[in-house]
């Protein structure tokens, strides 16, 4: 029976919710897990034919958007392969029911939270040393730090210990996430998962180091030199650490640009030629992102972040082209 938009479904067209509770001989209620799984994952023969026709239509759609300097093509078949990979790409692991997945998720979340809690507690024991370490970029600039309210330094040490503990526990948390996700990945996705994770971690910590050694001192020294001779630099300890931590974390996250490019290239959504053709937009976008991410408003600090972002983008596009050339040589061999 055809169904027109805007008209209500007939009772026989509506999906009937199966009984999820059953009563045993003693009168107690029990949850029927099989009924819940069948309701969440109905068999293929119970799905309407409209879904299959829509899916086949999506596979044939190929949009082309003309852009200046070349054609930018969105291949929806690549996205379709990501959402519905071929059967031969799926791993041959044993399938697990949804309740086992939820149990595994609970265990891995507990392990990640335990690792983060232990790391944060250990960092709190050395919170004063961490505070002195983060004060180093302006240690020689004559800046004095004050606590402007009772307990400000105490709560600041909590904040510093929390961020530091999360950074130390990041490898464990990342491992738990990967271990949970890996069984659901295809064979091709598993091959480039390890390089992606390793490269992402390295770039993140390089971003932190770049911010601590170059970006943060440049921004802070600019403020000190600008106020020299007019006001004395007496900074709130809480606002100082908020400035430094936000700048460092945002820099580390912005260094993930090449990883995103490689993932898009591996999935076949965007190729290297399209990435290089968008370099003008990347320059403008990097400037805007640097202006948003850097807490300071001076153009010098923004340029220190925008220039590496452009370089990272071009480097990521170069890596994608290198991978494409390797695949082309392997295909012709």
Short mmCIF file of N, CA and C in Angstrom, two decimals, residues 129-195:
data_model
loop_
_atom_site.label_atom_id
_atom_site.label_comp_id
_atom_site.label_asym_id
_atom_site.label_seq_id
_atom_site.Cartn_x
_atom_site.Cartn_y
_atom_site.Cartn_z
N UNK A 129 54.93 22.01 42.13
CA UNK A 129 55.98 21.90 41.12
C UNK A 129 55.43 22.17 39.72
N UNK A 130 54.21 21.69 39.46
CA UNK A 130 53.59 21.95 38.16
C UNK A 130 53.28 23.43 37.98
N UNK A 131 52.87 24.10 39.05
CA UNK A 131 52.59 25.53 38.97
C UNK A 131 53.86 26.31 38.62
N UNK A 132 54.97 25.96 39.28
CA UNK A 132 56.24 26.63 38.98
C UNK A 132 56.68 26.35 37.55
N UNK A 133 56.40 25.14 37.06
CA UNK A 133 56.76 24.79 35.69
C UNK A 133 55.97 25.64 34.68
N UNK A 134 54.69 25.87 34.94
CA UNK A 134 53.87 26.67 34.04
C UNK A 134 54.12 28.17 34.18
N UNK A 135 54.71 28.58 35.30
CA UNK A 135 55.07 29.99 35.46
C UNK A 135 56.38 30.34 34.77
N UNK A 136 57.12 29.33 34.32
CA UNK A 136 58.44 29.55 33.74
C UNK A 136 58.45 30.49 32.53
N UNK A 137 57.44 30.47 31.62
CA UNK A 137 57.51 31.37 30.45
C UNK A 137 57.64 32.84 30.79
N UNK A 138 57.21 33.29 31.97
CA UNK A 138 57.32 34.71 32.34
C UNK A 138 58.11 34.86 33.64
N UNK A 139 58.93 33.85 33.96
CA UNK A 139 59.66 33.92 35.22
C UNK A 139 60.68 35.04 35.22
N UNK A 140 61.25 35.35 34.05
CA UNK A 140 62.29 36.38 33.97
C UNK A 140 61.75 37.74 33.52
N UNK A 141 60.45 37.86 33.42
CA UNK A 141 59.86 39.11 32.93
C UNK A 141 59.41 40.04 34.06
N UNK A 142 59.65 39.66 35.30
CA UNK A 142 59.28 40.51 36.42
C UNK A 142 57.81 40.48 36.78
N UNK A 143 57.11 39.44 36.37
CA UNK A 143 55.67 39.33 36.67
C UNK A 143 55.50 38.72 38.05
N UNK A 144 54.58 39.28 38.82
CA UNK A 144 54.25 38.75 40.16
C UNK A 144 52.83 38.21 40.12
N UNK A 145 52.65 37.05 40.76
CA UNK A 145 51.33 36.39 40.77
C UNK A 145 50.70 36.56 42.14
N UNK A 146 49.39 36.84 42.13
CA UNK A 146 48.64 37.07 43.35
C UNK A 146 47.40 36.18 43.35
N UNK A 147 46.93 35.85 44.56
CA UNK A 147 45.61 35.23 44.68
C UNK A 147 44.67 36.29 45.23
N UNK A 148 43.66 36.59 44.46
CA UNK A 148 42.79 37.72 44.77
C UNK A 148 41.60 37.36 45.64
N UNK A 149 41.45 36.11 45.98
CA UNK A 149 40.35 35.68 46.84
C UNK A 149 40.82 34.49 47.67
N UNK A 150 40.20 34.25 48.82
CA UNK A 150 40.62 33.11 49.64
C UNK A 150 40.43 31.78 48.91
N UNK A 151 41.47 30.98 48.92
CA UNK A 151 41.40 29.67 48.29
C UNK A 151 41.61 29.67 46.79
N UNK A 152 41.93 30.83 46.19
CA UNK A 152 42.09 30.87 44.73
C UNK A 152 43.24 29.97 44.28
N UNK A 153 44.38 30.03 45.00
CA UNK A 153 45.51 29.19 44.61
C UNK A 153 45.19 27.72 44.84
N UNK A 154 44.43 27.42 45.88
CA UNK A 154 44.08 26.02 46.17
C UNK A 154 43.26 25.43 45.02
N UNK A 155 42.25 26.15 44.57
CA UNK A 155 41.43 25.66 43.47
C UNK A 155 42.18 25.69 42.14
N UNK A 156 43.13 26.60 42.02
CA UNK A 156 43.95 26.62 40.81
C UNK A 156 44.81 25.37 40.72
N UNK A 157 45.36 24.92 41.85
CA UNK A 157 46.15 23.69 41.84
C UNK A 157 45.29 22.49 41.44
N UNK A 158 44.01 22.49 41.84
CA UNK A 158 43.10 21.44 41.39
C UNK A 158 42.96 21.46 39.87
N UNK A 159 42.81 22.66 39.32
CA UNK A 159 42.65 22.78 37.87
C UNK A 159 43.90 22.30 37.14
N UNK A 160 45.06 22.72 37.63
CA UNK A 160 46.32 22.31 37.00
C UNK A 160 46.51 20.80 37.11
N UNK A 161 46.21 20.23 38.27
CA UNK A 161 46.35 18.79 38.45
C UNK A 161 45.36 18.04 37.56
N UNK A 162 44.16 18.59 37.39
CA UNK A 162 43.18 17.92 36.55
C UNK A 162 43.61 17.86 35.10
N UNK A 163 44.06 18.99 34.55
CA UNK A 163 44.52 18.99 33.15
C UNK A 163 45.74 18.11 32.98
N UNK A 164 46.68 18.20 33.89
CA UNK A 164 47.90 17.38 33.78
C UNK A 164 47.58 15.90 33.90
N UNK A 165 46.68 15.55 34.81
CA UNK A 165 46.31 14.14 34.96
C UNK A 165 45.62 13.59 33.73
N UNK A 166 44.78 14.40 33.09
CA UNK A 166 44.12 13.96 31.86
C UNK A 166 45.14 13.72 30.75
N UNK A 167 46.16 14.57 30.68
CA UNK A 167 47.20 14.38 29.66
C UNK A 167 47.99 13.11 29.92
N UNK A 168 48.30 12.83 31.20
CA UNK A 168 49.06 11.62 31.51
C UNK A 168 48.24 10.35 31.30
N UNK A 169 46.95 10.43 31.57
CA UNK A 169 46.10 9.24 31.41
C UNK A 169 45.56 9.10 30.00
N UNK A 170 45.87 10.04 29.11
CA UNK A 170 45.35 9.99 27.74
C UNK A 170 45.71 8.70 27.01
N UNK A 171 46.96 8.17 27.11
CA UNK A 171 47.26 6.90 26.43
C UNK A 171 46.36 5.75 26.88
N UNK A 172 46.10 5.66 28.19
CA UNK A 172 45.23 4.58 28.68
C UNK A 172 43.80 4.75 28.20
N UNK A 173 43.30 5.97 28.27
CA UNK A 173 41.94 6.24 27.81
C UNK A 173 41.82 5.96 26.31
N UNK A 174 42.83 6.36 25.56
CA UNK A 174 42.81 6.14 24.12
C UNK A 174 42.86 4.65 23.80
N UNK A 175 43.63 3.90 24.57
CA UNK A 175 43.69 2.46 24.34
C UNK A 175 42.33 1.80 24.59
N UNK A 176 41.65 2.20 25.64
CA UNK A 176 40.34 1.62 25.94
C UNK A 176 39.33 1.95 24.84
N UNK A 177 39.40 3.16 24.31
CA UNK A 177 38.49 3.53 23.23
C UNK A 177 38.77 2.69 21.99
N UNK A 178 40.06 2.54 21.65
CA UNK A 178 40.44 1.77 20.46
C UNK A 178 40.06 0.30 20.63
N UNK A 179 40.31 -0.25 21.80
CA UNK A 179 39.99 -1.66 22.03
C UNK A 179 38.50 -1.92 21.91
N UNK A 180 37.69 -0.94 22.24
CA UNK A 180 36.24 -1.11 22.12
C UNK A 180 35.77 -0.94 20.68
N UNK A 181 36.42 -0.07 19.92
CA UNK A 181 35.97 0.25 18.57
C UNK A 181 36.50 -0.73 17.53
N UNK A 182 37.70 -1.27 17.75
CA UNK A 182 38.37 -2.10 16.74
C UNK A 182 37.50 -3.24 16.22
N UNK A 183 36.80 -4.01 17.07
CA UNK A 183 36.01 -5.13 16.53
C UNK A 183 34.96 -4.72 15.50
N UNK A 184 34.52 -3.47 15.51
CA UNK A 184 33.51 -3.03 14.55
C UNK A 184 34.07 -2.40 13.30
N UNK A 185 35.40 -2.37 13.16
CA UNK A 185 36.01 -1.77 11.98
C UNK A 185 36.23 -2.81 10.89
N UNK A 186 36.32 -2.34 9.67
CA UNK A 186 36.61 -3.22 8.55
C UNK A 186 38.11 -3.53 8.51
N UNK A 187 38.49 -4.45 7.65
CA UNK A 187 39.90 -4.82 7.54
C UNK A 187 40.74 -3.66 7.04
N UNK A 188 40.21 -2.90 6.08
CA UNK A 188 40.97 -1.76 5.57
C UNK A 188 41.12 -0.67 6.62
N UNK A 189 40.08 -0.46 7.43
CA UNK A 189 40.14 0.57 8.47
C UNK A 189 41.13 0.19 9.57
N UNK A 190 41.25 -1.11 9.84
CA UNK A 190 42.19 -1.54 10.87
C UNK A 190 43.64 -1.31 10.46
N UNK A 191 43.90 -1.34 9.16
CA UNK A 191 45.29 -1.20 8.69
C UNK A 191 45.85 0.18 8.98
N UNK A 192 45.03 1.23 8.80
CA UNK A 192 45.56 2.57 9.02
C UNK A 192 45.14 3.15 10.37
N UNK A 193 44.55 2.33 11.25
CA UNK A 193 44.16 2.83 12.56
C UNK A 193 45.39 3.13 13.42
N UNK A 194 46.35 2.20 13.47
CA UNK A 194 47.53 2.40 14.31
C UNK A 194 48.34 3.62 13.88
N UNK A 195 48.65 3.80 12.57
CA UNK A 195 49.36 5.03 12.20
C UNK A 195 48.59 6.30 12.51
#
